[in-house]
């Protein structure tokens, strides 16, 4: 198998057939050795019925359905584990990532890179989604060492050895970009178009974006703990300076009255910093606890077009 397309599916009953059709039309001029793995992330609509119907009518389509919603990144890892292609391509189920431009990613990969991400000059997302992407990009640069000139997106191609290394990750909080960045530094971008969404709305809510950010900086970096320690040291230094100032002021001016408001302000700032740090430590410990309990990345309820490969899980 030459190419594997992995697509996480959620609320895509009206769009996924068009995405599959576009892949088939595009690959007709590139290679006939390809497969499509569709992973239903417990979508509330009839996405599962649609992708299973596609798997019944096409031999090169595999359908996987989760028992509950585990998130896009877990769905991608599930698809990777069932993929057989020498090159693995990830893209969205809504048609906004142009499958008909996959040759641009393939050509760039053939220049010697291990992973190539699609880069969009203009993104047709909502303002909220674009803001979330910018925050995620800043965190990736700051916390997990992403080069500033590298654009990360959900549309990318990776070589087999990269995918094989990524699927070794068994913890409960996968983060695909972090797995890519810790596997290889031979990563490039190639410009592709980004389409407007024609049907439905993005499945990313504020809560899901927040969980994605937490996964990014707690699963692959201890920098937040170090930042918290530095912040604590800085606040302690500020507190010491305030105490020295208050003592000096009292010695030079015995009638000076120490302000209650300033004292409460200092206590509030330091107390808030302590609680923030404790909460951050608790987040790390909670994730360690969940991982030690072998909480699954995902649970597969049903597959179609896979056969004996079900034994992988």
PDB file of C-alpha atoms in Angstrom:
ATOM      1  CA  UNK A   1       0.000   0.000   0.000  1.00  0.00           C
ATOM      2  CA  UNK A   2       1.421   3.359  -1.058  1.00  0.00           C
ATOM      3  CA  UNK A   3      -0.862   5.952   0.561  1.00  0.00           C
ATOM      4  CA  UNK A   4      -3.219   5.935   3.542  1.00  0.00           C
ATOM      5  CA  UNK A   5      -5.735   8.723   4.148  1.00  0.00           C
ATOM      6  CA  UNK A   6      -6.878   8.981   7.776  1.00  0.00           C
ATOM      7  CA  UNK A   7      -9.974  11.070   8.462  1.00  0.00           C
ATOM      8  CA  UNK A   8     -11.571  11.550  11.910  1.00  0.00           C
ATOM      9  CA  UNK A   9     -15.324  11.980  11.452  1.00  0.00           C
ATOM     10  CA  UNK A  10     -17.745  13.951  13.608  1.00  0.00           C
ATOM     11  CA  UNK A  11     -21.053  15.397  12.409  1.00  0.00           C
ATOM     12  CA  UNK A  12     -19.926  14.765   8.839  1.00  0.00           C
ATOM     13  CA  UNK A  13     -22.736  12.665   7.423  1.00  0.00           C
ATOM     14  CA  UNK A  14     -23.377  15.333   4.759  1.00  0.00           C
ATOM     15  CA  UNK A  15     -19.753  16.040   3.844  1.00  0.00           C
ATOM     16  CA  UNK A  16     -17.682  12.865   4.161  1.00  0.00           C
ATOM     17  CA  UNK A  17     -18.926  11.301   0.917  1.00  0.00           C
ATOM     18  CA  UNK A  18     -17.785  14.370  -0.989  1.00  0.00           C
ATOM     19  CA  UNK A  19     -14.351  14.203   0.677  1.00  0.00           C
ATOM     20  CA  UNK A  20     -13.994  10.516  -0.209  1.00  0.00           C
ATOM     21  CA  UNK A  21     -15.080  11.172  -3.790  1.00  0.00           C
ATOM     22  CA  UNK A  22     -12.543  13.988  -4.128  1.00  0.00           C
ATOM     23  CA  UNK A  23      -9.759  11.731  -2.819  1.00  0.00           C
ATOM     24  CA  UNK A  24     -10.677   9.028  -5.317  1.00  0.00           C
ATOM     25  CA  UNK A  25     -10.789  11.468  -8.223  1.00  0.00           C
ATOM     26  CA  UNK A  26      -7.457  13.017  -7.247  1.00  0.00           C
ATOM     27  CA  UNK A  27      -5.650   9.724  -6.668  1.00  0.00           C
ATOM     28  CA  UNK A  28      -6.778   8.433 -10.084  1.00  0.00           C
ATOM     29  CA  UNK A  29      -3.938  10.474 -11.591  1.00  0.00           C
ATOM     30  CA  UNK A  30      -1.398   9.801  -8.808  1.00  0.00           C
ATOM     31  CA  UNK A  31      -1.622   6.177  -7.693  1.00  0.00           C
ATOM     32  CA  UNK A  32      -4.165   3.382  -7.487  1.00  0.00           C
ATOM     33  CA  UNK A  33      -2.455   2.028  -4.366  1.00  0.00           C
ATOM     34  CA  UNK A  34      -4.265   3.879  -1.602  1.00  0.00           C
ATOM     35  CA  UNK A  35      -6.708   3.341   1.231  1.00  0.00           C
ATOM     36  CA  UNK A  36      -9.021   5.559   3.255  1.00  0.00           C
ATOM     37  CA  UNK A  37      -9.564   5.017   6.987  1.00  0.00           C
ATOM     38  CA  UNK A  38     -12.662   6.752   8.368  1.00  0.00           C
ATOM     39  CA  UNK A  39     -12.974   6.953  12.151  1.00  0.00           C
ATOM     40  CA  UNK A  40     -16.341   7.846  13.649  1.00  0.00           C
ATOM     41  CA  UNK A  41     -15.743   9.665  16.945  1.00  0.00           C
ATOM     42  CA  UNK A  42     -19.200   8.769  18.296  1.00  0.00           C
ATOM     43  CA  UNK A  43     -20.889  11.393  16.171  1.00  0.00           C
ATOM     44  CA  UNK A  44     -24.461  12.239  17.256  1.00  0.00           C
ATOM     45  CA  UNK A  45     -25.723  12.204  13.656  1.00  0.00           C
ATOM     46  CA  UNK A  46     -25.693   9.232  11.257  1.00  0.00           C
ATOM     47  CA  UNK A  47     -22.025   9.581  10.314  1.00  0.00           C
ATOM     48  CA  UNK A  48     -21.403   6.004  11.413  1.00  0.00           C
ATOM     49  CA  UNK A  49     -24.004   4.646   8.972  1.00  0.00           C
ATOM     50  CA  UNK A  50     -22.564   6.709   6.130  1.00  0.00           C
ATOM     51  CA  UNK A  51     -18.944   5.629   6.582  1.00  0.00           C
ATOM     52  CA  UNK A  52     -19.923   1.974   7.075  1.00  0.00           C
ATOM     53  CA  UNK A  53     -21.931   2.148   3.871  1.00  0.00           C
ATOM     54  CA  UNK A  54     -18.875   3.521   2.087  1.00  0.00           C
ATOM     55  CA  UNK A  55     -16.755   0.681   3.474  1.00  0.00           C
ATOM     56  CA  UNK A  56     -19.279  -1.864   2.203  1.00  0.00           C
ATOM     57  CA  UNK A  57     -19.159  -0.572  -1.365  1.00  0.00           C
ATOM     58  CA  UNK A  58     -15.411   0.119  -1.643  1.00  0.00           C
ATOM     59  CA  UNK A  59     -12.664  -2.372  -0.908  1.00  0.00           C
ATOM     60  CA  UNK A  60     -10.073   0.285  -0.104  1.00  0.00           C
ATOM     61  CA  UNK A  61     -12.114   1.982   2.649  1.00  0.00           C
ATOM     62  CA  UNK A  62     -11.919   0.996   6.307  1.00  0.00           C
ATOM     63  CA  UNK A  63     -14.488   2.243   8.814  1.00  0.00           C
ATOM     64  CA  UNK A  64     -13.966   2.407  12.561  1.00  0.00           C
ATOM     65  CA  UNK A  65     -16.540   3.497  15.138  1.00  0.00           C
ATOM     66  CA  UNK A  66     -15.808   4.502  18.734  1.00  0.00           C
ATOM     67  CA  UNK A  67     -17.974   3.530  21.698  1.00  0.00           C
ATOM     68  CA  UNK A  68     -17.912   7.138  22.965  1.00  0.00           C
ATOM     69  CA  UNK A  69     -16.459  10.490  21.968  1.00  0.00           C
ATOM     70  CA  UNK A  70     -12.693  10.528  22.580  1.00  0.00           C
ATOM     71  CA  UNK A  71     -11.660  13.492  20.453  1.00  0.00           C
ATOM     72  CA  UNK A  72     -10.003  14.168  17.105  1.00  0.00           C
ATOM     73  CA  UNK A  73      -6.481  13.245  18.174  1.00  0.00           C
ATOM     74  CA  UNK A  74      -7.522   9.861  19.560  1.00  0.00           C
ATOM     75  CA  UNK A  75      -9.418   9.206  16.332  1.00  0.00           C
ATOM     76  CA  UNK A  76      -6.300   9.994  14.315  1.00  0.00           C
ATOM     77  CA  UNK A  77      -4.176   7.592  16.360  1.00  0.00           C
ATOM     78  CA  UNK A  78      -6.769   4.864  15.893  1.00  0.00           C
ATOM     79  CA  UNK A  79      -6.702   5.418  12.149  1.00  0.00           C
ATOM     80  CA  UNK A  80      -2.894   5.378  12.111  1.00  0.00           C
ATOM     81  CA  UNK A  81      -2.849   1.993  13.820  1.00  0.00           C
ATOM     82  CA  UNK A  82      -5.035   0.523  11.096  1.00  0.00           C
ATOM     83  CA  UNK A  83      -3.171   2.211   8.255  1.00  0.00           C
ATOM     84  CA  UNK A  84      -0.793   0.292   5.988  1.00  0.00           C
ATOM     85  CA  UNK A  85       0.478   2.985   3.632  1.00  0.00           C
ATOM     86  CA  UNK A  86       4.078   3.973   3.114  1.00  0.00           C
ATOM     87  CA  UNK A  87       2.843   7.566   3.377  1.00  0.00           C
ATOM     88  CA  UNK A  88      -0.008   8.610   5.680  1.00  0.00           C
ATOM     89  CA  UNK A  89      -2.121  11.692   4.978  1.00  0.00           C
ATOM     90  CA  UNK A  90      -4.353  13.279   7.619  1.00  0.00           C
ATOM     91  CA  UNK A  91      -7.166  15.644   6.692  1.00  0.00           C
ATOM     92  CA  UNK A  92     -10.524  16.890   7.899  1.00  0.00           C
ATOM     93  CA  UNK A  93     -13.976  15.509   7.216  1.00  0.00           C
ATOM     94  CA  UNK A  94     -15.672  18.809   6.337  1.00  0.00           C
ATOM     95  CA  UNK A  95     -14.106  19.452   2.934  1.00  0.00           C
ATOM     96  CA  UNK A  96     -12.235  22.578   4.037  1.00  0.00           C
ATOM     97  CA  UNK A  97      -8.869  20.837   3.585  1.00  0.00           C
ATOM     98  CA  UNK A  98      -8.503  20.383  -0.213  1.00  0.00           C
ATOM     99  CA  UNK A  99      -7.858  16.718  -0.971  1.00  0.00           C
ATOM    100  CA  UNK A 100      -7.379  17.625  -4.640  1.00  0.00           C
ATOM    101  CA  UNK A 101      -4.153  19.435  -3.695  1.00  0.00           C
ATOM    102  CA  UNK A 102      -2.537  16.453  -1.959  1.00  0.00           C
ATOM    103  CA  UNK A 103       0.046  16.242  -4.746  1.00  0.00           C
ATOM    104  CA  UNK A 104       1.615  19.438  -3.378  1.00  0.00           C
ATOM    105  CA  UNK A 105       2.233  17.705  -0.055  1.00  0.00           C
ATOM    106  CA  UNK A 106       3.547  14.573  -1.770  1.00  0.00           C
ATOM    107  CA  UNK A 107       5.938  16.520  -3.998  1.00  0.00           C
ATOM    108  CA  UNK A 108       7.302  18.458  -1.019  1.00  0.00           C
ATOM    109  CA  UNK A 109       7.764  15.251   0.980  1.00  0.00           C
ATOM    110  CA  UNK A 110       9.720  13.751  -1.900  1.00  0.00           C
ATOM    111  CA  UNK A 111      12.274  16.542  -1.499  1.00  0.00           C
ATOM    112  CA  UNK A 112      13.532  14.628   1.538  1.00  0.00           C
ATOM    113  CA  UNK A 113      11.329  15.737   4.419  1.00  0.00           C
ATOM    114  CA  UNK A 114       9.706  13.382   6.928  1.00  0.00           C
ATOM    115  CA  UNK A 115       6.525  15.396   7.489  1.00  0.00           C
ATOM    116  CA  UNK A 116       4.871  18.164   5.455  1.00  0.00           C
ATOM    117  CA  UNK A 117       2.065  20.344   6.835  1.00  0.00           C
ATOM    118  CA  UNK A 118      -0.337  22.293   4.667  1.00  0.00           C
ATOM    119  CA  UNK A 119      -0.069  26.041   5.197  1.00  0.00           C
ATOM    120  CA  UNK A 120      -2.985  28.375   4.495  1.00  0.00           C
ATOM    121  CA  UNK A 121      -2.543  31.972   3.379  1.00  0.00           C
ATOM    122  CA  UNK A 122      -6.158  32.616   4.364  1.00  0.00           C
ATOM    123  CA  UNK A 123      -8.120  30.445   6.777  1.00  0.00           C
ATOM    124  CA  UNK A 124     -11.888  30.356   6.398  1.00  0.00           C
ATOM    125  CA  UNK A 125     -12.654  29.647  10.039  1.00  0.00           C
ATOM    126  CA  UNK A 126     -14.695  31.614  12.532  1.00  0.00           C
ATOM    127  CA  UNK A 127     -12.946  34.363  14.501  1.00  0.00           C
ATOM    128  CA  UNK A 128     -13.146  32.179  17.606  1.00  0.00           C
ATOM    129  CA  UNK A 129     -11.525  29.211  15.845  1.00  0.00           C
ATOM    130  CA  UNK A 130      -8.785  31.416  14.375  1.00  0.00           C
ATOM    131  CA  UNK A 131      -8.085  32.860  17.817  1.00  0.00           C
ATOM    132  CA  UNK A 132      -7.825  29.346  19.210  1.00  0.00           C
ATOM    133  CA  UNK A 133      -5.390  28.390  16.459  1.00  0.00           C
ATOM    134  CA  UNK A 134      -3.187  31.393  17.249  1.00  0.00           C
ATOM    135  CA  UNK A 135      -3.134  30.541  20.940  1.00  0.00           C
ATOM    136  CA  UNK A 136      -2.330  26.917  20.146  1.00  0.00           C
ATOM    137  CA  UNK A 137       0.488  28.004  17.835  1.00  0.00           C
ATOM    138  CA  UNK A 138       1.967  30.305  20.485  1.00  0.00           C
ATOM    139  CA  UNK A 139       1.842  27.534  23.077  1.00  0.00           C
ATOM    140  CA  UNK A 140       3.457  25.061  20.699  1.00  0.00           C
ATOM    141  CA  UNK A 141       6.340  27.499  20.113  1.00  0.00           C
ATOM    142  CA  UNK A 142       6.769  28.329  23.775  1.00  0.00           C
ATOM    143  CA  UNK A 143       6.229  24.964  25.414  1.00  0.00           C
ATOM    144  CA  UNK A 144       7.091  22.155  22.997  1.00  0.00           C
ATOM    145  CA  UNK A 145       9.721  23.796  20.831  1.00  0.00           C
ATOM    146  CA  UNK A 146       7.886  24.351  17.559  1.00  0.00           C
ATOM    147  CA  UNK A 147       9.931  26.522  15.175  1.00  0.00           C
ATOM    148  CA  UNK A 148       8.253  29.913  14.816  1.00  0.00           C
ATOM    149  CA  UNK A 149       8.216  29.732  11.029  1.00  0.00           C
ATOM    150  CA  UNK A 150       6.539  26.312  10.990  1.00  0.00           C
ATOM    151  CA  UNK A 151       2.769  26.284  10.450  1.00  0.00           C
ATOM    152  CA  UNK A 152       0.926  23.348  12.020  1.00  0.00           C
ATOM    153  CA  UNK A 153      -2.413  22.200  10.625  1.00  0.00           C
ATOM    154  CA  UNK A 154      -4.699  19.193  10.571  1.00  0.00           C
ATOM    155  CA  UNK A 155      -3.783  18.540   6.922  1.00  0.00           C
ATOM    156  CA  UNK A 156      -0.376  16.870   6.643  1.00  0.00           C
ATOM    157  CA  UNK A 157       1.532  13.910   5.227  1.00  0.00           C
ATOM    158  CA  UNK A 158       4.044  11.784   7.130  1.00  0.00           C
ATOM    159  CA  UNK A 159       6.343   8.924   6.312  1.00  0.00           C
ATOM    160  CA  UNK A 160       5.689   5.479   7.720  1.00  0.00           C
ATOM    161  CA  UNK A 161       8.455   5.499  10.316  1.00  0.00           C
ATOM    162  CA  UNK A 162       7.040   8.707  11.816  1.00  0.00           C
ATOM    163  CA  UNK A 163       3.589   7.158  12.125  1.00  0.00           C
ATOM    164  CA  UNK A 164       5.022   3.948  13.596  1.00  0.00           C
ATOM    165  CA  UNK A 165       6.772   6.002  16.263  1.00  0.00           C
ATOM    166  CA  UNK A 166       3.669   8.077  17.006  1.00  0.00           C
ATOM    167  CA  UNK A 167       1.415   5.061  17.599  1.00  0.00           C
ATOM    168  CA  UNK A 168       3.737   3.845  20.343  1.00  0.00           C
ATOM    169  CA  UNK A 169       2.232   6.573  22.503  1.00  0.00           C
ATOM    170  CA  UNK A 170      -0.237   4.910  24.869  1.00  0.00           C
ATOM    171  CA  UNK A 171      -1.121   7.618  27.378  1.00  0.00           C
ATOM    172  CA  UNK A 172      -4.670   8.892  27.695  1.00  0.00           C
ATOM    173  CA  UNK A 173      -4.085  12.406  26.353  1.00  0.00           C
ATOM    174  CA  UNK A 174      -2.667  12.283  22.811  1.00  0.00           C
ATOM    175  CA  UNK A 175      -1.597  15.465  21.043  1.00  0.00           C
ATOM    176  CA  UNK A 176      -0.693  14.859  17.409  1.00  0.00           C
ATOM    177  CA  UNK A 177       1.446  17.948  16.843  1.00  0.00           C
ATOM    178  CA  UNK A 178       3.483  17.156  19.943  1.00  0.00           C
ATOM    179  CA  UNK A 179       4.009  13.579  18.772  1.00  0.00           C
ATOM    180  CA  UNK A 180       5.207  14.804  15.388  1.00  0.00           C
ATOM    181  CA  UNK A 181       7.573  17.384  16.862  1.00  0.00           C
ATOM    182  CA  UNK A 182       9.149  14.926  19.267  1.00  0.00           C
ATOM    183  CA  UNK A 183       9.671  12.354  16.499  1.00  0.00           C
ATOM    184  CA  UNK A 184      11.439  14.393  13.808  1.00  0.00           C
ATOM    185  CA  UNK A 185      12.754  17.849  13.013  1.00  0.00           C
ATOM    186  CA  UNK A 186      12.676  17.307   9.251  1.00  0.00           C
ATOM    187  CA  UNK A 187       9.371  19.115   8.778  1.00  0.00           C
ATOM    188  CA  UNK A 188       8.270  21.525   6.051  1.00  0.00           C
ATOM    189  CA  UNK A 189       5.271  23.542   4.927  1.00  0.00           C
ATOM    190  CA  UNK A 190       3.636  23.805   1.531  1.00  0.00           C
ATOM    191  CA  UNK A 191       0.960  26.328   0.568  1.00  0.00           C
ATOM    192  CA  UNK A 192      -2.525  25.050  -0.185  1.00  0.00           C
ATOM    193  CA  UNK A 193      -5.933  26.692  -0.343  1.00  0.00           C
ATOM    194  CA  UNK A 194      -8.378  26.620   2.536  1.00  0.00           C
ATOM    195  CA  UNK A 195     -12.046  26.413   1.674  1.00  0.00           C
ATOM    196  CA  UNK A 196     -15.037  27.946   3.355  1.00  0.00           C
ATOM    197  CA  UNK A 197     -17.273  25.570   5.253  1.00  0.00           C
ATOM    198  CA  UNK A 198     -20.379  24.909   3.171  1.00  0.00           C
ATOM    199  CA  UNK A 199     -22.270  22.687   5.604  1.00  0.00           C
ATOM    200  CA  UNK A 200     -22.526  22.814   9.404  1.00  0.00           C
ATOM    201  CA  UNK A 201     -20.250  24.481  11.940  1.00  0.00           C
ATOM    202  CA  UNK A 202     -16.977  23.593  13.589  1.00  0.00           C
ATOM    203  CA  UNK A 203     -17.150  20.923  16.284  1.00  0.00           C
ATOM    204  CA  UNK A 204     -14.525  22.761  18.369  1.00  0.00           C
ATOM    205  CA  UNK A 205     -16.127  24.460  21.358  1.00  0.00           C
ATOM    206  CA  UNK A 206     -14.256  26.553  23.923  1.00  0.00           C
ATOM    207  CA  UNK A 207     -14.110  23.524  26.218  1.00  0.00           C
ATOM    208  CA  UNK A 208     -12.595  21.316  23.507  1.00  0.00           C
ATOM    209  CA  UNK A 209     -10.018  23.959  22.592  1.00  0.00           C
ATOM    210  CA  UNK A 210      -9.120  24.346  26.264  1.00  0.00           C
ATOM    211  CA  UNK A 211      -8.615  20.592  26.609  1.00  0.00           C
ATOM    212  CA  UNK A 212      -6.480  20.608  23.458  1.00  0.00           C
ATOM    213  CA  UNK A 213      -4.235  23.309  24.954  1.00  0.00           C
ATOM    214  CA  UNK A 214      -3.978  21.390  28.233  1.00  0.00           C
ATOM    215  CA  UNK A 215      -2.988  18.256  26.340  1.00  0.00           C
ATOM    216  CA  UNK A 216      -0.358  20.182  24.445  1.00  0.00           C
ATOM    217  CA  UNK A 217       1.484  21.662  27.383  1.00  0.00           C
ATOM    218  CA  UNK A 218       0.955  19.013  30.087  1.00  0.00           C
ATOM    219  CA  UNK A 219       1.642  15.906  27.999  1.00  0.00           C
ATOM    220  CA  UNK A 220       4.818  17.076  26.282  1.00  0.00           C
ATOM    221  CA  UNK A 221       6.374  19.781  28.450  1.00  0.00           C
ATOM    222  CA  UNK A 222       7.260  20.572  32.060  1.00  0.00           C
ATOM    223  CA  UNK A 223       7.841  24.228  31.215  1.00  0.00           C
ATOM    224  CA  UNK A 224       4.556  25.349  32.872  1.00  0.00           C
ATOM    225  CA  UNK A 225       5.894  24.012  36.173  1.00  0.00           C
ATOM    226  CA  UNK A 226       9.158  25.873  35.640  1.00  0.00           C
ATOM    227  CA  UNK A 227       7.282  29.055  34.714  1.00  0.00           C
ATOM    228  CA  UNK A 228       5.243  28.671  37.891  1.00  0.00           C
ATOM    229  CA  UNK A 229       8.404  28.243  39.954  1.00  0.00           C
ATOM    230  CA  UNK A 230       9.942  31.368  38.393  1.00  0.00           C
ATOM    231  CA  UNK A 231       6.738  33.312  38.969  1.00  0.00           C
ATOM    232  CA  UNK A 232       6.740  32.189  42.594  1.00  0.00           C
ATOM    233  CA  UNK A 233      10.342  33.296  43.001  1.00  0.00           C
ATOM    234  CA  UNK A 234       9.555  36.656  41.404  1.00  0.00           C
ATOM    235  CA  UNK A 235       6.566  37.219  43.690  1.00  0.00           C
ATOM    236  CA  UNK A 236       8.618  36.232  46.715  1.00  0.00           C
ATOM    237  CA  UNK A 237      11.236  38.777  45.660  1.00  0.00           C
ATOM    238  CA  UNK A 238       8.571  41.459  45.260  1.00  0.00           C
ATOM    239  CA  UNK A 239       7.164  40.587  48.682  1.00  0.00           C
ATOM    240  CA  UNK A 240      10.638  40.859  50.230  1.00  0.00           C
ATOM    241  CA  UNK A 241      11.179  44.273  48.643  1.00  0.00           C
ATOM    242  CA  UNK A 242       7.819  45.456  49.965  1.00  0.00           C
ATOM    243  CA  UNK A 243       8.762  44.281  53.458  1.00  0.00           C
ATOM    244  CA  UNK A 244      12.131  46.066  53.259  1.00  0.00           C
ATOM    245  CA  UNK A 245      10.398  49.220  52.039  1.00  0.00           C
ATOM    246  CA  UNK A 246       7.811  49.044  54.840  1.00  0.00           C
ATOM    247  CA  UNK A 247      10.557  48.534  57.453  1.00  0.00           C
ATOM    248  CA  UNK A 248      12.649  51.374  56.058  1.00  0.00           C
ATOM    249  CA  UNK A 249       9.618  53.662  55.908  1.00  0.00           C
ATOM    250  CA  UNK A 250       8.726  52.845  59.511  1.00  0.00           C
ATOM    251  CA  UNK A 251      12.275  53.467  60.730  1.00  0.00           C
ATOM    252  CA  UNK A 252      12.580  56.811  58.950  1.00  0.00           C
ATOM    253  CA  UNK A 253       9.045  57.901  59.709  1.00  0.00           C
ATOM    254  CA  UNK A 254       7.770  56.455  63.014  1.00  0.00           C
ATOM    255  CA  UNK A 255       4.340  57.971  62.476  1.00  0.00           C
ATOM    256  CA  UNK A 256       3.847  56.261  59.120  1.00  0.00           C
ATOM    257  CA  UNK A 257       0.746  54.042  58.976  1.00  0.00           C
ATOM    258  CA  UNK A 258       1.110  50.763  57.109  1.00  0.00           C
ATOM    259  CA  UNK A 259      -1.735  50.504  54.627  1.00  0.00           C
ATOM    260  CA  UNK A 260      -4.261  47.701  55.058  1.00  0.00           C
ATOM    261  CA  UNK A 261      -5.162  47.807  51.353  1.00  0.00           C
ATOM    262  CA  UNK A 262      -1.574  47.321  50.197  1.00  0.00           C
ATOM    263  CA  UNK A 263      -1.147  44.416  52.605  1.00  0.00           C
ATOM    264  CA  UNK A 264      -4.278  42.712  51.348  1.00  0.00           C
ATOM    265  CA  UNK A 265      -3.178  43.307  47.759  1.00  0.00           C
ATOM    266  CA  UNK A 266       0.157  41.587  48.344  1.00  0.00           C
ATOM    267  CA  UNK A 267      -1.539  38.687  50.181  1.00  0.00           C
ATOM    268  CA  UNK A 268      -4.067  38.298  47.370  1.00  0.00           C
ATOM    269  CA  UNK A 269      -1.423  38.273  44.639  1.00  0.00           C
ATOM    270  CA  UNK A 270       0.791  35.763  46.426  1.00  0.00           C
ATOM    271  CA  UNK A 271      -2.155  33.612  47.497  1.00  0.00           C
ATOM    272  CA  UNK A 272      -3.505  33.574  43.956  1.00  0.00           C
ATOM    273  CA  UNK A 273      -0.096  32.581  42.597  1.00  0.00           C
ATOM    274  CA  UNK A 274       0.122  29.741  45.111  1.00  0.00           C
ATOM    275  CA  UNK A 275      -3.342  28.460  44.241  1.00  0.00           C
ATOM    276  CA  UNK A 276      -2.568  28.693  40.521  1.00  0.00           C
ATOM    277  CA  UNK A 277       0.617  26.694  41.008  1.00  0.00           C
ATOM    278  CA  UNK A 278      -1.156  24.091  43.132  1.00  0.00           C
ATOM    279  CA  UNK A 279      -3.840  23.779  40.473  1.00  0.00           C
ATOM    280  CA  UNK A 280      -1.211  23.256  37.790  1.00  0.00           C
ATOM    281  CA  UNK A 281       0.539  20.594  39.860  1.00  0.00           C
ATOM    282  CA  UNK A 282      -2.842  18.975  40.457  1.00  0.00           C
ATOM    283  CA  UNK A 283      -3.490  18.879  36.704  1.00  0.00           C
ATOM    284  CA  UNK A 284      -0.212  17.041  36.130  1.00  0.00           C
ATOM    285  CA  UNK A 285      -0.818  14.635  39.009  1.00  0.00           C
ATOM    286  CA  UNK A 286      -4.372  13.979  37.839  1.00  0.00           C
ATOM    287  CA  UNK A 287      -3.163  13.044  34.382  1.00  0.00           C
ATOM    288  CA  UNK A 288      -0.485  10.786  35.846  1.00  0.00           C
ATOM    289  CA  UNK A 289      -3.173   9.097  37.971  1.00  0.00           C
ATOM    290  CA  UNK A 290      -5.455   8.569  34.974  1.00  0.00           C
ATOM    291  CA  UNK A 291      -2.567   7.180  32.928  1.00  0.00           C
ATOM    292  CA  UNK A 292      -1.586   4.788  35.733  1.00  0.00           C
ATOM    293  CA  UNK A 293      -5.166   3.535  35.750  1.00  0.00           C
ATOM    294  CA  UNK A 294      -4.734   2.608  32.063  1.00  0.00           C
ATOM    295  CA  UNK A 295      -7.546   4.869  30.926  1.00  0.00           C
ATOM    296  CA  UNK A 296      -7.871   4.101  27.185  1.00  0.00           C
ATOM    297  CA  UNK A 297      -7.107   6.535  24.384  1.00  0.00           C
ATOM    298  CA  UNK A 298     -10.231   5.178  22.704  1.00  0.00           C
ATOM    299  CA  UNK A 299     -12.571   2.190  22.661  1.00  0.00           C
ATOM    300  CA  UNK A 300     -13.521   0.686  19.318  1.00  0.00           C
ATOM    301  CA  UNK A 301     -17.074  -0.582  19.202  1.00  0.00           C
ATOM    302  CA  UNK A 302     -17.300  -1.732  15.602  1.00  0.00           C
ATOM    303  CA  UNK A 303     -15.242  -1.873  12.399  1.00  0.00           C
ATOM    304  CA  UNK A 304     -15.932  -2.501   8.733  1.00  0.00           C
ATOM    305  CA  UNK A 305     -13.531  -3.465   5.971  1.00  0.00           C
ATOM    306  CA  UNK A 306     -10.716  -4.324   8.381  1.00  0.00           C
ATOM    307  CA  UNK A 307     -11.171  -8.039   9.021  1.00  0.00           C
ATOM    308  CA  UNK A 308      -8.429  -9.658  11.059  1.00  0.00           C
ATOM    309  CA  UNK A 309      -6.792  -6.289  11.688  1.00  0.00           C
ATOM    310  CA  UNK A 310      -9.274  -5.878  14.549  1.00  0.00           C
ATOM    311  CA  UNK A 311      -6.824  -7.998  16.526  1.00  0.00           C
ATOM    312  CA  UNK A 312      -4.448  -4.993  16.626  1.00  0.00           C
ATOM    313  CA  UNK A 313      -6.409  -3.615  19.518  1.00  0.00           C
TER     314      UNK A 313
END
